[in-house]
Short mmCIF file of C-alpha atoms and ligand atoms in Angstrom, two decimals:
data_model
loop_
_atom_site.label_atom_id
_atom_site.label_comp_id
_atom_site.label_asym_id
_atom_site.label_seq_id
_atom_site.Cartn_x
_atom_site.Cartn_y
_atom_site.Cartn_z
CA MET A 1 -8.48 -29.05 -72.18
CA LYS A 2 -5.49 -31.17 -73.05
CA ILE A 3 -3.81 -32.52 -69.96
CA ALA A 4 -0.75 -34.12 -69.12
CA ILE A 5 -0.91 -35.98 -65.48
CA VAL A 6 2.42 -37.36 -63.89
CA CYS A 7 2.01 -39.65 -60.97
CA TYR A 8 3.32 -42.99 -59.54
CA PRO A 9 1.97 -45.82 -61.21
CA THR A 10 1.74 -48.18 -58.39
CA PHE A 11 -0.63 -49.13 -55.72
CA GLY A 12 -1.17 -46.06 -53.35
CA GLY A 13 -3.21 -43.26 -52.85
CA SER A 14 -1.82 -40.52 -54.95
CA GLY A 15 -1.65 -42.59 -57.94
CA VAL A 16 -5.18 -43.81 -57.51
CA VAL A 17 -6.22 -40.41 -56.88
CA ALA A 18 -4.23 -38.77 -60.11
CA THR A 19 -5.65 -42.11 -62.40
CA GLU A 20 -9.24 -41.80 -61.28
CA LEU A 21 -9.20 -38.00 -61.77
CA GLY A 22 -7.69 -38.26 -65.43
CA LEU A 23 -10.26 -40.81 -66.32
CA GLU A 24 -13.34 -38.65 -64.90
CA LEU A 25 -11.82 -35.61 -67.02
CA ALA A 26 -11.38 -37.63 -70.07
CA ARG A 27 -15.37 -38.91 -69.71
CA ARG A 28 -15.87 -35.20 -69.48
CA GLY A 29 -14.50 -34.89 -72.94
CA HIS A 30 -10.96 -33.65 -71.86
CA GLU A 31 -8.00 -35.02 -73.31
CA ILE A 32 -5.88 -36.36 -70.63
CA HIS A 33 -2.09 -37.89 -71.13
CA PHE A 34 -0.75 -39.95 -68.30
CA ILE A 35 3.05 -39.99 -68.40
CA THR A 36 4.88 -42.11 -65.91
CA TYR A 37 7.18 -44.83 -65.90
CA SER A 38 4.47 -48.01 -66.29
CA GLN A 39 0.96 -48.03 -66.76
CA PRO A 40 -0.82 -47.04 -63.93
CA VAL A 41 -2.58 -49.96 -62.14
CA ARG A 42 -6.37 -48.28 -62.24
CA LEU A 43 -5.88 -47.28 -65.87
CA ALA A 44 -8.32 -48.37 -68.39
CA LEU A 45 -6.99 -47.23 -71.72
CA LEU A 46 -9.99 -47.78 -73.82
CA SER A 47 -11.06 -44.30 -74.27
CA PRO A 48 -9.82 -41.96 -77.36
CA ASN A 49 -9.24 -38.99 -74.81
CA VAL A 50 -6.92 -41.28 -72.55
CA HIS A 51 -3.48 -41.19 -73.55
CA TYR A 52 -0.33 -42.89 -71.69
CA HIS A 53 3.14 -42.35 -72.65
CA GLU A 54 5.90 -44.51 -70.74
CA VAL A 55 8.91 -42.87 -69.52
CA ASN A 56 12.00 -44.96 -70.39
CA VAL A 57 15.44 -44.75 -68.08
CA PRO A 58 18.01 -46.92 -70.04
CA GLU A 59 20.54 -47.96 -68.31
CA TYR A 60 24.27 -47.15 -68.03
CA PRO A 61 27.10 -48.50 -66.56
CA LEU A 62 28.30 -44.92 -65.30
CA PHE A 63 24.88 -44.49 -63.44
CA HIS A 64 24.67 -45.53 -59.86
CA TYR A 65 21.30 -43.89 -59.81
CA GLN A 66 19.40 -43.87 -63.05
CA PRO A 67 18.33 -39.99 -64.01
CA TYR A 68 14.48 -40.66 -63.87
CA GLU A 69 13.77 -36.63 -63.32
CA LEU A 70 15.69 -35.89 -66.31
CA ALA A 71 14.00 -38.46 -68.63
CA LEU A 72 10.57 -37.51 -67.32
CA SER A 73 11.34 -33.78 -68.04
CA SER A 74 12.59 -34.38 -71.60
CA LYS A 75 9.26 -36.77 -72.13
CA LEU A 76 7.23 -33.89 -70.92
CA VAL A 77 8.78 -31.60 -73.14
CA ASP A 78 8.44 -33.67 -76.16
CA MET A 79 4.54 -34.64 -75.53
CA VAL A 80 3.75 -30.98 -74.73
CA LYS A 81 5.02 -30.28 -78.33
CA LEU A 82 3.62 -33.45 -79.93
CA TYR A 83 0.09 -33.39 -78.59
CA LYS A 84 -0.12 -29.64 -77.78
CA ILE A 85 -0.69 -30.24 -74.12
CA GLU A 86 -2.08 -27.27 -72.27
CA LEU A 87 -1.33 -27.81 -68.85
CA LEU A 88 0.46 -30.08 -66.51
CA HIS A 89 -0.93 -31.16 -63.32
CA VAL A 90 1.73 -33.15 -61.36
CA HIS A 91 1.13 -35.50 -58.12
CA TYR A 92 3.22 -36.08 -55.62
CA ALA A 93 6.08 -33.43 -55.03
CA ILE A 94 9.03 -35.54 -55.22
CA PRO A 95 10.46 -35.67 -57.88
CA HIS A 96 7.27 -34.86 -60.04
CA ALA A 97 7.02 -30.95 -59.13
CA TYR A 98 10.79 -30.43 -59.65
CA ALA A 99 10.79 -32.39 -63.22
CA GLY A 100 8.01 -30.31 -64.01
CA TYR A 101 9.38 -27.09 -63.43
CA MET A 102 12.58 -28.19 -65.51
CA ALA A 103 9.96 -29.07 -68.65
CA LYS A 104 8.30 -25.72 -67.89
CA GLN A 105 11.79 -23.84 -68.33
CA MET A 106 12.93 -25.69 -71.27
CA LEU A 107 9.51 -24.95 -73.00
CA LYS A 108 9.48 -21.40 -72.23
CA ASP A 109 13.14 -21.22 -73.91
CA GLU A 110 11.16 -22.47 -77.00
CA GLY A 111 8.26 -19.76 -76.59
CA ILE A 112 5.98 -22.07 -74.90
CA ASN A 113 4.54 -21.04 -71.68
CA ILE A 114 2.82 -24.11 -69.92
CA PRO A 115 1.11 -23.88 -66.26
CA MET A 116 1.63 -26.45 -63.81
CA VAL A 117 -0.42 -27.56 -61.07
CA THR A 118 0.98 -29.41 -58.31
CA THR A 119 -1.25 -31.59 -55.68
CA LEU A 120 0.48 -32.48 -52.63
CA HIS A 121 -0.47 -35.90 -51.19
CA GLY A 122 1.25 -36.47 -47.76
CA THR A 123 4.34 -38.28 -47.43
CA ASP A 124 5.82 -36.14 -50.08
CA ILE A 125 5.64 -33.36 -47.48
CA THR A 126 5.21 -35.39 -43.95
CA LEU A 127 7.84 -37.94 -44.16
CA VAL A 128 10.18 -37.82 -47.09
CA GLY A 129 9.96 -34.20 -48.40
CA ASN A 130 10.68 -33.05 -44.81
CA HIS A 131 14.08 -34.75 -45.09
CA PRO A 132 17.12 -32.47 -45.20
CA PHE A 133 18.46 -34.08 -48.37
CA TYR A 134 15.22 -33.08 -50.14
CA LYS A 135 13.68 -30.20 -48.47
CA PRO A 136 15.14 -27.19 -50.48
CA ALA A 137 14.41 -28.74 -53.73
CA VAL A 138 10.69 -29.59 -52.57
CA THR A 139 10.47 -25.93 -51.35
CA PHE A 140 11.90 -24.20 -54.75
CA SER A 141 9.38 -26.67 -56.63
CA ILE A 142 6.41 -26.11 -54.63
CA ASN A 143 6.88 -22.16 -54.67
CA LYS A 144 7.96 -22.43 -58.58
CA SER A 145 4.33 -24.25 -59.24
CA ASP A 146 1.72 -21.96 -60.66
CA PHE A 147 -0.83 -23.43 -58.54
CA VAL A 148 -0.65 -25.69 -55.56
CA THR A 149 -3.27 -28.26 -53.77
CA SER A 150 -3.24 -30.41 -51.02
CA VAL A 151 -5.83 -33.13 -50.23
CA SER A 152 -6.75 -31.81 -46.84
CA GLN A 153 -6.60 -29.26 -44.63
CA SER A 154 -4.29 -30.71 -42.08
CA LEU A 155 -1.85 -31.21 -44.98
CA LYS A 156 -1.88 -27.64 -45.96
CA ASP A 157 -1.13 -26.89 -42.13
CA ASP A 158 1.58 -29.12 -42.27
CA THR A 159 3.21 -27.96 -45.55
CA LEU A 160 2.98 -24.24 -44.19
CA LYS A 161 4.33 -25.27 -40.99
CA LEU A 162 7.53 -27.20 -42.20
CA PHE A 163 8.29 -25.38 -45.42
CA ASN A 164 9.03 -21.85 -46.34
CA ILE A 165 6.31 -21.31 -48.68
CA LYS A 166 5.34 -18.32 -50.39
CA ASN A 167 2.61 -19.78 -52.83
CA GLU A 168 -0.98 -20.38 -51.92
CA ILE A 169 -2.45 -23.72 -51.29
CA GLU A 170 -5.89 -24.69 -52.29
CA VAL A 171 -7.55 -27.49 -50.36
CA ILE A 172 -9.08 -29.83 -53.03
CA PRO A 173 -9.93 -33.06 -50.92
CA ASN A 174 -9.65 -36.58 -52.42
CA PHE A 175 -12.71 -38.23 -53.66
CA ILE A 176 -14.59 -41.38 -54.72
CA GLU A 177 -16.86 -42.53 -57.57
CA LEU A 178 -19.49 -43.12 -55.71
CA GLU A 179 -21.88 -44.57 -58.67
CA LYS A 180 -19.37 -47.34 -59.22
CA ASN A 181 -19.30 -48.33 -55.53
CA ILE A 182 -23.06 -48.54 -54.45
CA ASN A 183 -24.97 -49.19 -57.64
CA ASP A 184 -22.81 -51.72 -59.50
CA PRO A 185 -25.03 -55.06 -59.31
CA SER A 186 -22.16 -56.76 -60.75
CA ILE A 187 -20.01 -57.06 -58.08
CA PRO A 188 -20.93 -60.28 -56.20
CA CYS A 189 -21.00 -59.93 -52.42
CA GLN A 190 -20.69 -63.43 -51.28
CA ARG A 191 -19.83 -63.47 -47.73
CA SER A 192 -19.91 -67.10 -47.32
CA VAL A 193 -16.95 -67.28 -49.46
CA MET A 194 -14.84 -65.60 -46.86
CA ALA A 195 -16.48 -66.03 -43.27
CA LYS A 196 -19.26 -68.30 -41.39
CA GLU A 197 -22.61 -66.34 -41.06
CA ASN A 198 -21.74 -65.57 -37.31
CA GLU A 199 -18.40 -63.98 -38.20
CA ARG A 200 -17.81 -60.32 -38.55
CA ILE A 201 -15.58 -59.42 -41.37
CA ILE A 202 -12.88 -56.63 -40.53
CA THR A 203 -10.59 -55.47 -43.40
CA HIS A 204 -7.15 -53.28 -43.50
CA ILE A 205 -5.86 -52.30 -46.76
CA SER A 206 -2.55 -50.55 -47.41
CA ASN A 207 0.75 -50.58 -48.87
CA PHE A 208 2.19 -52.23 -45.64
CA ARG A 209 4.52 -49.46 -44.69
CA LYS A 210 5.70 -48.81 -41.45
CA VAL A 211 3.81 -45.62 -41.22
CA LYS A 212 0.62 -47.99 -41.39
CA ARG A 213 1.30 -49.60 -37.93
CA ILE A 214 0.49 -52.85 -39.05
CA PRO A 215 1.12 -54.68 -35.88
CA ASP A 216 -1.69 -52.20 -34.17
CA VAL A 217 -4.04 -53.47 -36.91
CA ILE A 218 -3.15 -57.28 -35.69
CA LYS A 219 -3.69 -56.13 -31.93
CA ILE A 220 -6.85 -54.60 -32.31
CA PHE A 221 -7.95 -57.80 -34.47
CA TYR A 222 -6.71 -59.85 -31.62
CA ASN A 223 -8.70 -58.07 -29.11
CA ILE A 224 -11.82 -58.10 -30.90
CA GLN A 225 -11.78 -61.91 -31.99
CA LYS A 226 -11.18 -62.77 -28.26
CA GLU A 227 -14.88 -61.45 -27.41
CA ILE A 228 -16.80 -62.21 -31.10
CA PRO A 229 -16.35 -64.46 -33.88
CA ALA A 230 -14.33 -62.48 -36.71
CA LYS A 231 -12.15 -62.86 -39.38
CA LEU A 232 -9.71 -60.38 -40.75
CA MET A 233 -8.54 -59.51 -44.28
CA MET A 234 -5.27 -58.05 -44.73
CA VAL A 235 -4.93 -56.53 -48.31
CA GLY A 236 -1.74 -55.28 -50.00
CA ASP A 237 1.84 -55.84 -49.99
CA GLY A 238 4.97 -54.14 -48.73
CA PRO A 239 8.00 -54.17 -46.00
CA GLU A 240 5.66 -55.01 -42.83
CA LYS A 241 3.82 -57.92 -44.34
CA GLU A 242 5.76 -60.72 -43.41
CA LYS A 243 6.31 -59.58 -39.85
CA ALA A 244 2.38 -59.26 -39.85
CA GLU A 245 2.24 -62.79 -40.88
CA TYR A 246 4.62 -63.83 -37.97
CA LEU A 247 2.94 -62.06 -35.27
CA CYS A 248 -0.47 -63.45 -36.20
CA GLN A 249 1.13 -67.16 -36.11
CA GLU A 250 2.67 -66.04 -32.52
CA LEU A 251 -0.58 -64.94 -31.25
CA GLY A 252 -2.35 -67.98 -32.35
CA ILE A 253 -4.44 -66.27 -34.95
CA LEU A 254 -3.39 -67.06 -38.43
CA ASP A 255 -6.14 -69.40 -39.27
CA LYS A 256 -8.61 -66.13 -38.84
CA VAL A 257 -6.29 -63.95 -40.99
CA ILE A 258 -6.19 -63.71 -44.68
CA PHE A 259 -3.20 -62.19 -46.52
CA PHE A 260 -4.44 -61.24 -49.99
CA GLY A 261 -1.38 -59.24 -51.15
CA ASN A 262 -2.10 -56.56 -53.50
CA SER A 263 -5.71 -56.52 -55.13
CA ASN A 264 -7.62 -54.87 -57.89
CA GLU A 265 -10.68 -56.11 -56.31
CA ILE A 266 -11.15 -53.89 -53.36
CA ASP A 267 -14.82 -53.14 -54.25
CA LYS A 268 -15.51 -56.90 -53.86
CA ILE A 269 -13.72 -56.94 -50.82
CA LEU A 270 -15.17 -54.03 -49.28
CA CYS A 271 -18.71 -55.06 -49.87
CA LEU A 272 -18.18 -58.40 -47.73
CA THR A 273 -16.71 -56.24 -44.77
CA ASP A 274 -18.45 -54.84 -41.56
CA LEU A 275 -15.46 -52.72 -40.35
CA PHE A 276 -12.40 -51.06 -41.64
CA LEU A 277 -9.11 -50.31 -39.59
CA LEU A 278 -6.53 -47.59 -40.26
CA PRO A 279 -4.47 -46.91 -37.23
CA SER A 280 -1.86 -45.03 -39.40
CA GLU A 281 0.82 -43.05 -37.31
CA THR A 282 -0.17 -40.28 -40.05
CA GLU A 283 -2.56 -39.96 -42.91
CA SER A 284 -2.80 -36.73 -44.83
CA PHE A 285 -6.28 -37.98 -45.93
CA GLY A 286 -6.75 -41.71 -45.89
CA LEU A 287 -8.31 -42.66 -49.26
CA ALA A 288 -8.62 -46.25 -48.29
CA ALA A 289 -10.90 -45.25 -45.54
CA LEU A 290 -12.78 -43.15 -47.79
CA GLU A 291 -13.24 -46.22 -50.28
CA ALA A 292 -14.40 -48.20 -47.45
CA MET A 293 -17.02 -45.73 -46.26
CA ALA A 294 -18.28 -45.29 -49.90
CA CYS A 295 -19.18 -49.19 -49.65
CA LYS A 296 -20.84 -48.78 -46.16
CA VAL A 297 -18.22 -49.97 -44.14
CA PRO A 298 -17.56 -48.00 -40.74
CA VAL A 299 -13.96 -47.12 -39.85
CA ILE A 300 -11.70 -47.31 -36.83
CA SER A 301 -8.93 -45.09 -37.39
CA SER A 302 -5.97 -42.84 -35.51
CA ASN A 303 -6.88 -39.24 -35.07
CA SER A 304 -3.75 -38.21 -37.06
CA GLY A 305 -3.54 -35.78 -39.97
CA GLY A 306 -6.44 -35.49 -42.42
CA LEU A 307 -8.12 -38.70 -41.07
CA PRO A 308 -10.60 -36.34 -38.59
CA GLU A 309 -11.70 -34.57 -41.97
CA VAL A 310 -12.96 -37.87 -43.52
CA ASN A 311 -14.17 -40.15 -40.44
CA PHE A 312 -16.49 -38.58 -38.20
CA GLU A 313 -16.20 -39.42 -34.55
CA GLY A 314 -19.27 -41.50 -33.47
CA ILE A 315 -20.82 -41.02 -36.90
CA SER A 316 -19.12 -43.12 -39.37
CA GLY A 317 -16.62 -44.89 -36.97
CA TYR A 318 -14.56 -43.71 -33.99
CA LEU A 319 -10.87 -42.05 -33.94
CA SER A 320 -8.24 -42.70 -31.54
CA ASP A 321 -4.61 -41.79 -30.49
CA VAL A 322 -2.17 -43.29 -32.52
CA GLY A 323 -1.11 -46.58 -30.82
CA ASP A 324 -4.24 -46.94 -28.57
CA THR A 325 -5.16 -50.34 -29.72
CA ASP A 326 -7.44 -51.17 -26.51
CA GLU A 327 -9.57 -48.05 -27.17
CA MET A 328 -9.64 -48.84 -30.94
CA ALA A 329 -10.66 -52.51 -30.06
CA GLN A 330 -13.19 -51.33 -27.65
CA ASN A 331 -14.77 -48.83 -30.14
CA ALA A 332 -14.69 -51.64 -32.61
CA LEU A 333 -16.67 -53.88 -30.65
CA LYS A 334 -19.29 -51.12 -29.53
CA ILE A 335 -20.26 -51.36 -33.50
CA LEU A 336 -19.78 -54.54 -34.08
CA LYS A 337 -21.80 -56.21 -31.23
CA ASP A 338 -25.05 -55.10 -32.02
CA ASP A 339 -26.67 -55.63 -35.74
CA LEU A 340 -28.54 -52.41 -35.19
CA VAL A 341 -25.80 -50.22 -34.07
CA LEU A 342 -23.65 -51.68 -36.88
CA LYS A 343 -26.50 -50.97 -39.42
CA GLN A 344 -26.53 -47.42 -38.31
CA PHE A 345 -23.00 -46.73 -38.64
CA LYS A 346 -22.74 -48.31 -42.22
CA GLU A 347 -25.57 -46.21 -43.33
CA ASN A 348 -23.92 -42.84 -41.69
CA ALA A 349 -20.67 -43.95 -43.40
CA LEU A 350 -22.25 -43.99 -46.82
CA SER A 351 -23.84 -40.69 -46.08
CA ILE A 352 -20.19 -38.99 -44.96
CA ALA A 353 -18.68 -40.38 -48.01
CA LYS A 354 -21.16 -38.74 -50.39
CA LYS A 355 -19.74 -35.69 -49.48
CA PHE A 356 -16.44 -36.46 -51.25
CA ASP A 357 -18.32 -37.81 -54.51
CA ILE A 358 -16.43 -36.86 -57.77
CA LYS A 359 -19.30 -34.97 -58.78
CA ASN A 360 -18.70 -32.81 -56.18
CA ILE A 361 -14.82 -32.41 -56.39
CA LEU A 362 -14.19 -32.81 -60.04
CA PRO A 363 -15.58 -29.24 -60.76
CA LEU A 364 -12.78 -27.61 -58.49
CA TYR A 365 -10.13 -29.14 -60.25
CA GLU A 366 -11.84 -28.10 -63.63
CA ALA A 367 -11.94 -24.42 -62.32
CA LEU A 368 -8.14 -24.48 -61.33
CA TYR A 369 -7.16 -25.72 -64.63
CA GLN A 370 -8.85 -23.12 -66.15
CA LYS A 371 -7.60 -20.27 -63.80
CA ALA A 372 -4.01 -21.76 -64.53
CA ILE A 373 -4.54 -21.87 -68.42
CA ASN A 374 -5.77 -18.23 -68.27
CA LYS A 375 -2.73 -17.16 -66.42
CA TYR A 376 -0.37 -17.41 -69.44
CA LEU A 377 -2.95 -16.27 -72.46
O1 GMT B 401 -0.17 -44.08 -47.74
C1 GMT B 401 0.83 -44.00 -48.44
O2 GMT B 401 2.11 -44.49 -47.85
C2 GMT B 401 0.84 -44.03 -49.90
C3 GMT B 401 0.73 -42.38 -50.27
C4 GMT B 401 0.35 -42.27 -51.82
O3 GMT B 401 1.21 -41.25 -52.05
O4 GMT B 401 0.27 -43.21 -52.32
O5 GMT B 401 -0.64 -41.95 -49.79
C5 GMT B 401 -0.68 -40.61 -49.36
O6 GMT B 401 -1.62 -39.97 -50.42
C6 GMT B 401 -2.89 -40.39 -50.34
C7 GMT B 401 -3.81 -39.88 -51.75
O7 GMT B 401 -3.94 -38.27 -51.47
C8 GMT B 401 -3.62 -39.99 -48.83
O8 GMT B 401 -5.03 -40.72 -49.01
C9 GMT B 401 -2.90 -40.97 -47.90
O9 GMT B 401 -3.42 -40.38 -46.57
C10 GMT B 401 -1.43 -40.34 -47.81
N1 GMT B 401 -0.72 -41.07 -46.92
C11 GMT B 401 0.10 -40.65 -46.10
O10 GMT B 401 -0.05 -39.51 -45.45
C12 GMT B 401 0.69 -41.71 -45.13
#
């Protein structure tokens, strides 16, 4: 199949999922066209089946806001015609589903019927999309998509609760490329670079937005390091990062916390890690938790959104109410204090992650694409 994938190219779950999906589809022989405003961070272009088309939005003094949706829909029309693309798969409803619908209509005017699959990722529904400024447009573009998927049952439930949706929503969970994570001997795993032998290594990875509750990550770690020797690795960048650095200084733990910024070496960081923290306010899925589990890292998380669908209580880690940092720290210590308990949780984390192997999930997308293409035959 010839498929256009529209996504955000930055660090962040939806872009990562879209990129990994496109790359695996390309490996399976499909022709994939990424269409977005810059090259996706995890995109390796060295494949005859992978194309990248950049959307340019030239500046003009009249525009207070650059009309990205307009440029994106024009680019989609041009690329569909040039490469004879058969299907649009847009990730994140805002504004991609809206721009995709406009492209569909323009193409229809020229006698080309192209199906559009929209994948809802989380904040496009729960935080941003639900805002009255966007709600009518988001509702419209979800209802006008040919097929809609959501990355968890929880996100599907939220979408049906918050919007007036007439379309079916199919749950297709996020995935992980397990082979890459557990079988790659080229990933060096030198714990001694980051911590002393007796120290546990705890990691948090995110875009450091408010929804991730970064101060909670620090508070949990603060309580842990009072009881056992430990280091915290903070990976990612965003608006809450500087505040977090000051909080560590205030608590007198700055020497135990390493702020890495954005990294393309997540696998290397996770292979050194003993425990992953994700105390988010809400999380439609929690791809970062799954990535950790695939590297045999147990997870201490909140119990909000789709996290209980990924992190299994008492098996791959523990889940607590949002903000209950004391309980989260106690649960973390239960895992970290005993080598044998930690080993068991590590094994469990991997075996749960295996359910989400890309090999199990990708056929669900392929079947949906075929159904979408058949709709217009
Ligand atoms: O978490 C973010 O703020 C980024 C956001 C994104 O779109 O990149 O993540 C959302 O999509 C991910 C991939 O499907 C999910 O794993 C995240 O849970 C979801 N984030 C939230 O719901 C807050």
